Coordinates of N, CA and C in Angstrom, one line a residue:
Chain G
G182 N 31.3 1.2 -5.4 CA 31.7 1.1 -4.0 C 32.2 -0.3 -3.7
A183 N 32.7 -0.4 -2.5 CA 33.2 -1.7 -2.0 C 32.0 -2.7 -1.9
V184 N 32.4 -4.0 -2.1 CA 31.3 -5.0 -2.0 C 31.5 -5.9 -0.8
V185 N 30.4 -6.0 -0.1 CA 30.4 -6.9 1.1 C 29.3 -8.0 0.8
S186 N 29.6 -9.2 0.9 CA 28.7 -10.3 0.6 C 28.3 -11.1 1.8
Q187 N 27.1 -11.4 2.0 CA 26.6 -12.2 3.1 C 26.0 -13.5 2.6
H188 N 26.1 -14.6 3.3 CA 25.5 -15.8 2.9 C 25.2 -16.6 4.2
P189 N 24.0 -17.2 4.3 CA 22.9 -17.2 3.3 C 22.1 -16.0 3.4
S190 N 21.3 -15.7 2.4 CA 20.4 -14.5 2.5 C 19.2 -14.8 3.3
R191 N 18.8 -16.1 3.3 CA 17.6 -16.5 4.1 C 17.9 -17.9 4.7
V192 N 17.6 -18.1 5.9 CA 17.8 -19.5 6.5 C 16.7 -19.7 7.5
I193 N 16.2 -20.9 7.5 CA 15.2 -21.4 8.5 C 15.9 -22.5 9.2
C194 N 15.8 -22.5 10.5 CA 16.4 -23.6 11.3 C 15.5 -23.9 12.4
K195 N 15.7 -25.1 12.9 CA 14.9 -25.6 14.0 C 15.4 -25.1 15.4
S196 N 14.5 -24.9 16.3 CA 14.8 -24.4 17.6 C 15.8 -25.4 18.2
G197 N 16.9 -24.8 18.8 CA 17.9 -25.6 19.4 C 19.1 -25.9 18.6
T198 N 19.0 -25.7 17.3 CA 20.2 -25.9 16.4 C 21.0 -24.6 16.3
S199 N 22.1 -24.8 15.6 CA 23.0 -23.6 15.4 C 23.0 -23.3 13.9
V200 N 23.2 -22.0 13.6 CA 23.3 -21.6 12.2 C 24.4 -20.6 12.1
K201 N 25.2 -20.7 11.0 CA 26.3 -19.9 10.7 C 26.0 -18.9 9.5
I202 N 26.4 -17.7 9.7 CA 26.2 -16.7 8.7 C 27.6 -16.2 8.3
E203 N 27.9 -16.1 7.0 CA 29.2 -15.6 6.6 C 29.1 -14.2 6.0
C204 N 30.2 -13.5 6.3 CA 30.3 -12.1 5.7 C 31.7 -12.0 5.1
R205 N 31.7 -11.7 3.8 CA 32.9 -11.6 3.1 C 33.1 -10.2 2.4
S206 N 34.3 -9.6 2.5 CA 34.6 -8.4 1.8 C 35.2 -8.9 0.5
L207 N 34.6 -8.6 -0.6 CA 35.0 -9.2 -1.9 C 36.2 -8.5 -2.6
D208 N 36.3 -7.2 -2.4 CA 37.3 -6.5 -3.2 C 38.2 -5.6 -2.3
F209 N 38.2 -5.9 -1.0 CA 39.1 -5.2 -0.1 C 39.3 -6.0 1.1
Q210 N 40.3 -5.6 1.8 CA 40.6 -6.3 3.1 C 40.0 -5.5 4.2
A211 N 39.3 -6.2 5.1 CA 38.6 -5.6 6.2 C 39.2 -6.1 7.5
T212 N 39.9 -5.2 8.2 CA 40.5 -5.6 9.5 C 39.4 -5.6 10.5
T213 N 38.3 -4.9 10.3 CA 37.2 -4.8 11.2 C 35.9 -5.0 10.5
M214 N 35.1 -5.9 11.0 CA 33.7 -6.1 10.5 C 32.8 -5.9 11.7
F215 N 31.6 -5.5 11.4 CA 30.6 -5.3 12.4 C 29.4 -6.2 12.1
W216 N 28.7 -6.7 13.2 CA 27.5 -7.4 13.1 C 26.4 -6.7 13.8
Y217 N 25.3 -6.6 13.0 CA 24.1 -5.9 13.5 C 22.9 -6.9 13.5
R218 N 21.9 -6.5 14.3 CA 20.6 -7.2 14.2 C 19.6 -6.2 14.1
Q219 N 18.6 -6.5 13.3 CA 17.5 -5.6 13.1 C 16.1 -6.3 13.2
F220 N 15.3 -5.9 14.1 CA 14.0 -6.5 14.2 C 13.1 -5.6 13.3
P221 N 11.9 -6.2 12.9 CA 11.0 -5.4 12.0 C 10.7 -4.0 12.5
K222 N 10.8 -3.1 11.6 CA 10.5 -1.7 11.9 C 11.3 -1.1 13.0
Q223 N 12.4 -1.6 13.3 CA 13.3 -1.0 14.3 C 14.7 -0.7 13.6
S224 N 15.5 0.1 14.3 CA 16.7 0.4 13.8 C 17.8 -0.7 14.0
L225 N 18.9 -0.4 13.4 CA 20.0 -1.4 13.5 C 20.6 -1.4 14.9
M226 N 20.8 -2.6 15.4 CA 21.4 -2.7 16.7 C 22.8 -3.4 16.6
L227 N 23.8 -2.7 16.9 CA 25.1 -3.3 16.8 C 25.3 -4.4 17.9
M228 N 25.7 -5.5 17.4 CA 25.9 -6.7 18.3 C 27.3 -6.8 18.7
A229 N 28.2 -6.7 17.8 CA 29.6 -6.9 18.1 C 30.5 -6.4 17.0
T230 N 31.7 -6.1 17.4 CA 32.8 -5.7 16.4 C 33.7 -6.8 16.3
S231 N 34.0 -7.2 15.1 CA 34.8 -8.4 14.8 C 36.2 -7.9 14.3
N232 N 37.2 -8.3 15.0 CA 38.5 -7.9 14.6 C 39.3 -9.1 14.1
E233 N 40.0 -8.9 13.0 CA 40.7 -10.0 12.4 C 41.8 -10.5 13.3
G234 N 41.9 -11.8 13.6 CA 42.9 -12.3 14.4 C 42.8 -12.1 15.9
S235 N 41.7 -11.5 16.4 CA 41.5 -11.4 17.8 C 40.0 -11.6 18.2
K236 N 39.8 -11.6 19.5 CA 38.4 -11.8 19.9 C 37.5 -10.7 19.6
A237 N 36.3 -11.0 19.3 CA 35.3 -9.9 19.0 C 34.9 -9.1 20.3
T238 N 34.5 -7.9 20.0 CA 34.1 -7.1 21.1 C 32.6 -7.0 21.1
Y239 N 31.9 -7.4 22.1 CA 30.5 -7.5 22.1 C 29.9 -6.3 22.8
E240 N 28.7 -5.9 22.3 CA 28.0 -4.8 22.9 C 27.3 -5.3 24.2
Q241 N 27.0 -4.3 25.0 CA 26.4 -4.7 26.3 C 25.0 -5.4 26.0
G242 N 24.8 -6.5 26.7 CA 23.6 -7.2 26.6 C 23.6 -8.3 25.6
V243 N 24.6 -8.4 24.8 CA 24.7 -9.4 23.8 C 25.6 -10.6 24.3
E244 N 25.0 -11.8 24.3 CA 25.6 -12.9 24.8 C 26.7 -13.5 23.9
K245 N 27.9 -13.4 24.3 CA 29.0 -13.8 23.4 C 29.0 -15.3 23.3
D246 N 28.5 -16.1 24.2 CA 28.5 -17.5 24.0 C 27.4 -18.0 23.1
K247 N 26.4 -17.1 22.9 CA 25.3 -17.5 22.1 C 25.6 -17.0 20.6
F248 N 26.2 -15.9 20.5 CA 26.5 -15.3 19.2 C 28.0 -15.4 19.0
L249 N 28.5 -16.5 18.4 CA 29.9 -16.7 18.3 C 30.4 -16.0 17.0
I250 N 31.4 -15.2 17.1 CA 32.0 -14.5 16.0 C 33.4 -14.9 15.8
N251 N 33.7 -15.2 14.5 CA 35.1 -15.6 14.2 C 35.5 -14.8 13.0
H252 N 36.7 -14.1 13.1 CA 37.2 -13.3 12.0 C 38.6 -13.8 11.7
A253 N 38.6 -14.9 10.9 CA 39.8 -15.7 10.7 C 40.7 -15.1 9.7
S254 N 40.1 -14.3 8.8 CA 41.0 -13.7 7.7 C 40.5 -12.3 7.5
L255 N 41.3 -11.6 6.6 CA 40.9 -10.2 6.4 C 39.7 -10.0 5.5
T256 N 39.2 -11.1 5.0 CA 38.0 -11.0 4.1 C 36.8 -11.8 4.6
L257 N 36.9 -12.4 5.7 CA 35.8 -13.3 6.2 C 35.6 -13.2 7.6
S258 N 34.3 -12.9 8.0 CA 33.9 -13.0 9.4 C 32.7 -13.9 9.4
T259 N 32.5 -14.7 10.5 CA 31.3 -15.5 10.6 C 30.6 -15.2 11.9
L260 N 29.3 -15.3 11.9 CA 28.5 -15.2 13.1 C 27.7 -16.5 13.2
T261 N 27.9 -17.2 14.3 CA 27.2 -18.4 14.6 C 26.2 -18.2 15.7
V262 N 24.9 -18.4 15.4 CA 23.9 -18.3 16.4 C 23.7 -19.7 17.0
T263 N 24.1 -19.9 18.2 CA 24.0 -21.2 18.8 C 22.7 -21.4 19.6
S264 N 22.3 -22.7 19.6 CA 21.1 -23.0 20.3 C 20.0 -22.0 20.0
A265 N 19.7 -21.9 18.8 CA 18.7 -20.8 18.3 C 17.3 -21.0 18.9
H266 N 16.7 -19.9 19.2 CA 15.3 -19.9 19.7 C 14.5 -19.0 18.8
P267 N 13.2 -19.2 18.8 CA 12.4 -18.3 18.0 C 12.6 -16.8 18.2
E268 N 12.9 -16.4 19.4 CA 13.2 -15.0 19.6 C 14.5 -14.5 18.9
D269 N 15.3 -15.4 18.4 CA 16.5 -15.0 17.7 C 16.2 -14.7 16.2
S270 N 15.0 -15.0 15.8 CA 14.6 -14.7 14.5 C 14.7 -13.2 14.2
S271 N 15.5 -12.9 13.2 CA 15.7 -11.4 13.0 C 16.5 -11.3 11.6
F272 N 16.8 -10.1 11.3 CA 17.6 -9.7 10.1 C 19.0 -9.4 10.6
Y273 N 19.9 -10.2 10.2 CA 21.3 -10.0 10.7 C 22.1 -9.4 9.5
I274 N 22.8 -8.4 9.8 CA 23.6 -7.6 8.8 C 25.0 -7.4 9.2
C275 N 25.9 -7.7 8.3 CA 27.3 -7.4 8.6 C 27.7 -6.1 7.8
S276 N 28.8 -5.5 8.3 CA 29.4 -4.4 7.6 C 30.9 -4.5 7.7
A277 N 31.6 -3.8 6.8 CA 33.0 -3.8 6.9 C 33.5 -2.5 6.5
S278 N 34.7 -2.1 7.1 CA 35.3 -0.9 6.8 C 36.3 -1.0 5.7
T279 N 36.4 -0.1 4.8 CA 37.4 -0.2 3.7 C 38.7 0.2 4.2
G280 N 38.8 0.9 5.4 CA 40.1 1.1 6.0 C 40.9 2.2 5.3
N281 N 40.3 2.8 4.2 CA 41.1 3.9 3.5 C 40.8 5.2 4.3
S282 N 41.3 6.3 3.7 CA 41.2 7.5 4.4 C 39.8 7.9 4.8
G283 N 38.9 7.4 3.9 CA 37.5 7.7 4.2 C 36.9 6.8 5.2
N284 N 37.5 5.7 5.4 CA 36.9 4.7 6.4 C 35.5 4.5 6.2
T285 N 35.0 4.5 5.0 CA 33.6 4.3 4.7 C 33.2 2.8 5.0
I286 N 32.0 2.7 5.5 CA 31.6 1.4 6.0 C 30.4 0.9 5.0
Y287 N 30.6 -0.3 4.5 CA 29.6 -0.8 3.6 C 28.9 -2.0 4.2
F288 N 27.7 -2.2 3.9 CA 26.9 -3.3 4.4 C 26.8 -4.5 3.5
G289 N 26.7 -5.7 4.1 CA 26.3 -6.8 3.3 C 24.8 -6.8 3.0
E290 N 24.3 -7.8 2.3 CA 22.9 -7.8 1.9 C 22.0 -8.2 3.0
G291 N 22.6 -8.7 4.1 CA 21.7 -9.1 5.2 C 21.3 -10.6 5.1
S292 N 21.0 -11.2 6.3 CA 20.6 -12.6 6.3 C 19.3 -12.6 7.2
W293 N 18.3 -13.2 6.6 CA 17.0 -13.3 7.4 C 17.1 -14.7 8.1
L294 N 17.0 -14.7 9.4 CA 17.0 -15.9 10.1 C 15.6 -16.1 10.7
T295 N 15.0 -17.3 10.4 CA 13.8 -17.7 11.1 C 14.0 -19.0 11.8
V296 N 13.7 -19.0 13.1 CA 13.8 -20.1 13.9 C 12.5 -20.7 14.2
V297 N 12.2 -21.9 13.9 CA 10.9 -22.5 14.0 C 10.9 -23.6 15.1
Chain F
Q415 N 19.9 11.5 26.6 CA 19.9 12.0 25.2 C 20.6 11.0 24.3
K416 N 19.9 10.6 23.2 CA 20.4 9.7 22.3 C 21.6 10.3 21.5
E417 N 22.6 9.5 21.1 CA 23.8 10.1 20.5 C 23.5 10.6 19.1
V418 N 22.6 9.9 18.4 CA 22.2 10.4 17.1 C 20.7 10.4 17.0
E419 N 20.1 11.5 16.7 CA 18.6 11.6 16.7 C 18.1 12.0 15.3
Q420 N 17.0 11.3 15.0 CA 16.3 11.6 13.7 C 14.8 11.6 14.0
N421 N 14.1 12.4 13.3 CA 12.7 12.4 13.4 C 12.2 11.1 12.6
S422 N 11.4 10.3 13.3 CA 11.0 9.0 12.7 C 10.1 9.2 11.5
G423 N 9.4 10.3 11.4 CA 8.5 10.5 10.3 C 7.2 9.7 10.5
P424 N 6.5 9.4 9.4 CA 7.0 9.5 8.0 C 6.9 11.0 7.5
L425 N 7.9 11.3 6.6 CA 7.9 12.5 5.9 C 7.4 12.3 4.5
S426 N 6.3 12.9 4.2 CA 5.6 12.7 2.9 C 5.9 14.0 2.1
V427 N 6.3 13.7 0.9 CA 6.5 14.8 -0.1 C 6.0 14.4 -1.5
P428 N 5.5 15.3 -2.2 CA 5.0 15.0 -3.6 C 6.2 14.7 -4.5
E429 N 5.9 13.9 -5.5 CA 6.9 13.7 -6.5 C 7.5 14.9 -7.1
G430 N 8.8 15.0 -7.3 CA 9.4 16.2 -7.9 C 9.8 17.3 -6.8
A431 N 9.3 17.1 -5.6 CA 9.7 18.1 -4.6 C 11.0 17.8 -4.0
I432 N 11.5 18.7 -3.1 CA 12.7 18.5 -2.4 C 12.4 17.9 -1.0
A433 N 13.0 16.8 -0.7 CA 12.8 16.1 0.6 C 14.0 16.5 1.5
S434 N 13.8 17.0 2.7 CA 14.8 17.4 3.6 C 14.8 16.5 4.8
L435 N 15.9 15.8 5.1 CA 16.0 14.9 6.2 C 17.1 15.5 7.1
N436 N 16.7 15.5 8.4 CA 17.6 16.0 9.4 C 18.1 15.1 10.4
C437 N 19.3 15.4 11.0 CA 19.9 14.5 12.0 C 20.7 15.3 12.9
T438 N 20.6 15.1 14.2 CA 21.5 15.8 15.1 C 22.3 14.8 15.9
Y439 N 23.4 15.2 16.4 CA 24.3 14.3 17.1 C 24.8 15.0 18.4
S440 N 25.2 14.2 19.4 CA 25.5 14.8 20.7 C 27.0 14.9 20.9
D441 N 27.8 14.1 20.3 CA 29.2 14.1 20.6 C 30.0 15.0 19.7
R442 N 30.6 16.1 20.2 CA 31.3 17.1 19.4 C 32.6 16.5 18.8
G443 N 33.0 15.3 19.3 CA 34.2 14.7 18.8 C 33.9 13.9 17.5
S444 N 32.6 13.9 17.1 CA 32.3 13.1 15.9 C 33.0 13.7 14.6
Q445 N 33.5 12.8 13.8 CA 34.3 13.3 12.7 C 33.7 13.0 11.3
S446 N 33.0 11.9 11.2 CA 32.5 11.4 9.9 C 31.0 11.2 10.0
F447 N 30.3 11.5 8.9 CA 28.8 11.4 8.9 C 28.4 10.7 7.7
F448 N 27.4 9.9 7.8 CA 27.0 9.0 6.7 C 25.5 9.0 6.6
W449 N 25.0 8.9 5.4 CA 23.6 8.7 5.1 C 23.4 7.4 4.4
Y450 N 22.6 6.6 4.9 CA 22.2 5.3 4.3 C 20.7 5.3 3.9
R451 N 20.4 4.6 2.9 CA 19.0 4.4 2.5 C 18.7 2.9 2.7
Q452 N 17.6 2.6 3.3 CA 17.2 1.2 3.6 C 15.8 1.0 3.1
Y453 N 15.6 0.1 2.1 CA 14.3 -0.3 1.7 C 13.8 -1.4 2.6
S454 N 12.5 -1.6 2.7 CA 12.0 -2.5 3.6 C 12.5 -3.9 3.3
G455 N 13.0 -4.6 4.3 CA 13.5 -6.0 4.1 C 14.9 -6.1 3.5
K456 N 15.5 -4.9 3.3 CA 16.8 -4.9 2.6 C 17.9 -4.3 3.5
S457 N 19.1 -4.5 3.2 CA 20.2 -4.0 3.9 C 20.4 -2.5 3.6
P458 N 21.0 -1.7 4.5 CA 21.2 -0.3 4.2 C 22.3 -0.2 3.0
E459 N 22.0 0.8 2.2 CA 23.0 1.1 1.2 C 23.5 2.6 1.4
L460 N 24.8 2.7 1.2 CA 25.4 4.0 1.4 C 25.0 5.0 0.3
I461 N 24.5 6.2 0.7 CA 24.2 7.2 -0.2 C 25.3 8.2 -0.4
M462 N 25.8 8.7 0.8 CA 27.0 9.6 0.7 C 27.5 9.8 2.1
F463 N 28.7 10.3 2.2 CA 29.3 10.6 3.5 C 29.9 12.1 3.4
I464 N 30.0 12.7 4.5 CA 30.6 14.0 4.6 C 31.4 14.2 5.8
Y465 N 32.5 14.9 5.7 CA 33.4 15.1 6.8 C 33.6 16.6 7.2
S466 N 33.5 17.4 6.2 CA 33.8 18.8 6.4 C 32.5 19.7 6.4
N467 N 32.5 20.7 7.1 CA 31.4 21.7 7.2 C 31.0 22.1 5.8
G468 N 29.8 22.3 5.6 CA 29.3 22.8 4.3 C 28.5 21.8 3.6
D469 N 28.4 22.0 2.3 CA 27.6 21.1 1.5 C 28.4 20.2 0.6
K470 N 27.9 19.0 0.4 CA 28.5 18.1 -0.6 C 27.4 17.5 -1.4
E471 N 27.6 17.7 -2.7 CA 26.5 17.3 -3.7 C 26.9 16.0 -4.5
D472 N 25.9 15.2 -4.7 CA 26.2 14.0 -5.5 C 24.9 13.7 -6.2
G473 N 24.8 14.1 -7.5 CA 23.5 13.9 -8.2 C 22.4 14.7 -7.6
R474 N 21.3 13.9 -7.3 CA 20.1 14.6 -6.7 C 20.3 14.8 -5.2
F475 N 21.4 14.3 -4.6 CA 21.5 14.3 -3.2 C 22.5 15.4 -2.8
T476 N 22.2 16.1 -1.7 CA 23.1 17.0 -1.1 C 23.2 16.8 0.4
A477 N 24.4 16.6 0.9 CA 24.5 16.4 2.4 C 25.0 17.8 2.9
Q478 N 24.5 18.2 4.0 CA 24.9 19.4 4.6 C 25.4 19.1 6.1
L479 N 26.5 19.7 6.4 CA 27.1 19.4 7.8 C 27.4 20.8 8.4
N480 N 26.9 20.9 9.7 CA 27.2 22.0 10.5 C 27.7 21.5 11.8
K481 N 29.0 21.5 12.0 CA 29.5 20.9 13.2 C 29.3 21.8 14.5
A482 N 29.2 23.1 14.2 CA 29.0 24.0 15.4 C 27.6 23.8 16.0
S483 N 26.6 23.5 15.1 CA 25.3 23.2 15.6 C 25.0 21.8 15.7
Q484 N 26.0 20.9 15.4 CA 25.9 19.5 15.5 C 24.7 18.9 14.8
Y485 N 24.6 19.3 13.5 CA 23.5 18.6 12.7 C 24.1 18.3 11.3
V486 N 23.5 17.3 10.8 CA 23.8 17.0 9.4 C 22.4 16.7 8.7
S487 N 22.3 17.1 7.5 CA 21.0 16.9 6.8 C 21.3 16.3 5.4
L488 N 20.2 15.8 4.8 CA 20.3 15.3 3.5 C 19.1 15.8 2.7
L489 N 19.4 16.5 1.6 CA 18.4 17.0 0.7 C 18.3 16.1 -0.5
I490 N 17.1 15.7 -0.9 CA 16.9 14.9 -2.1 C 16.1 15.8 -3.1
R491 N 16.7 16.2 -4.2 CA 16.0 17.0 -5.1 C 15.2 16.1 -6.1
D492 N 14.1 16.7 -6.7 CA 13.3 16.0 -7.7 C 13.0 14.6 -7.1
S493 N 12.4 14.5 -6.0 CA 12.1 13.3 -5.3 C 11.2 12.4 -6.2
Q494 N 11.6 11.1 -6.2 CA 10.9 10.1 -7.0 C 10.2 9.1 -6.0
P495 N 9.2 8.4 -6.5 CA 8.6 7.4 -5.7 C 9.6 6.3 -5.2
S496 N 10.6 6.1 -6.1 CA 11.6 5.1 -5.7 C 12.5 5.5 -4.6
D497 N 12.4 6.8 -4.3 CA 13.2 7.3 -3.1 C 12.5 6.9 -1.8
S498 N 11.3 6.4 -1.8 CA 10.6 6.1 -0.6 C 11.3 5.0 0.1
A499 N 11.7 5.2 1.3 CA 12.5 4.3 2.0 C 12.8 4.9 3.4
T500 N 13.5 4.2 4.2 CA 14.0 4.7 5.5 C 15.4 5.2 5.3
Y501 N 15.6 6.4 5.8 CA 17.0 7.0 5.7 C 17.6 7.0 7.0
L502 N 18.8 6.4 7.1 CA 19.5 6.3 8.3 C 20.7 7.2 8.3
C503 N 20.8 8.0 9.4 CA 21.9 8.9 9.6 C 22.9 8.1 10.5
A504 N 24.2 8.1 10.2 CA 25.2 7.4 11.0 C 26.4 8.3 11.3
V505 N 26.9 8.2 12.5 CA 28.0 9.1 12.9 C 29.1 8.2 13.4
K506 N 30.3 8.5 13.0 CA 31.5 7.8 13.5 C 32.1 8.7 14.6
V507 N 32.1 8.2 15.8 CA 32.6 8.9 17.0 C 33.9 8.4 17.3
D508 N 34.9 9.3 17.5 CA 36.3 8.9 17.7 C 36.4 7.9 18.9
K509 N 35.7 8.2 20.0 CA 35.8 7.4 21.2 C 35.4 6.0 21.0
Y510 N 34.6 5.7 19.9 CA 34.2 4.3 19.7 C 35.0 3.7 18.5
G511 N 36.1 4.3 18.2 CA 36.9 3.8 17.1 C 36.2 3.8 15.8
N512 N 36.2 2.7 15.1 CA 35.6 2.7 13.7 C 34.2 2.4 13.7
K513 N 33.5 2.4 14.9 CA 32.1 2.0 15.0 C 31.2 3.1 14.6
L514 N 30.1 2.8 13.9 CA 29.1 3.8 13.5 C 28.0 3.7 14.6
V515 N 27.5 4.9 14.9 CA 26.3 5.0 15.8 C 25.2 5.5 14.9
F516 N 24.1 4.7 14.8 CA 23.0 5.0 13.9 C 21.9 5.7 14.6
G517 N 21.2 6.6 13.9 CA 19.9 7.1 14.3 C 18.9 6.1 14.0
A518 N 17.7 6.3 14.5 CA 16.6 5.4 14.3 C 16.0 5.4 12.9
G519 N 16.4 6.4 12.2 CA 15.9 6.5 10.8 C 14.7 7.3 10.6
T520 N 14.5 7.9 9.4 CA 13.4 8.7 9.0 C 12.7 8.0 7.8
I521 N 11.4 7.7 7.9 CA 10.7 7.1 6.8 C 10.3 8.2 5.9
L522 N 10.7 8.1 4.6 CA 10.3 9.0 3.6 C 9.3 8.4 2.6
R523 N 8.2 9.1 2.3 CA 7.3 8.6 1.4 C 7.1 9.7 0.3
V524 N 7.4 9.3 -0.9 CA 7.2 10.2 -2.1 C 6.0 9.8 -2.8
K525 N 5.0 10.7 -2.9 CA 3.7 10.3 -3.5 C 3.7 10.8 -4.9
S526 N 3.3 10.0 -5.8 CA 3.1 10.3 -7.2 C 1.8 10.9 -7.5

C-alpha cells in the first residue's frame, strides 16, 4: 500500500512553545491530506483538511490560529501547534489520499505530543 | 444520530473463532467504506475497503456491504490473539468530498 510518513514520532515540548509535525506521502502525490487528533481511548477526531496550494479547511471548534497547517507541496503537509499547553498533549495523525480511482486513504505513523 | 455507528465492545472471541464486527451509517449517499485496525498507541492501518454490495474477501478478512440496509461488516476468520485491537469503520460521504467519517471503533479481544 501507499506510504505516509510522519515526523517526529514523539516530541516533548515546554508549555508556551511551538512544535511542528511533518507528514509526507513517500510514493504518491497527495493533493489532500487530513490531520486528526486522538486522545487516549477515544476515536479519531478530524481537525482539518489540508489542500495543496490553498488554505486548510478546519473542522468546527478547531482553532486555526493555534493549529497552523501548511501544504506547500504535493508530498508534504505540516501541522504546527503554536503556544502549546498541556491540554494539547495528544496523538496527532495525518492521512493522505492516493487520489486514484479507489481514493483510498492511508495514515501516517502518528506523532505523540507531550506538553510539559 | 451519529453518522457512523459501531458497538464499542469489547467483543471477545476465542482463538480460531470467527469475529464479526458491524457498522451502520446514516447517509445513503455514502459510496466508499473502509475498515482500519488500530493497535493501542499506534496509527490506524487499512485492512480493506469495499464499494459494491456483497462480499469482498482478502485472506482471513471478509468485508460485507449492504447499502439498502446501510450496514457494513467485517468478518475475521481463524481469529488470532494478534488480531486483538480496535477496529475502525470509516465511510466516505460524497457531501464531505474526500473526507472520511469514522465510527468510534470496536475493541476486539481474541483469547488464546
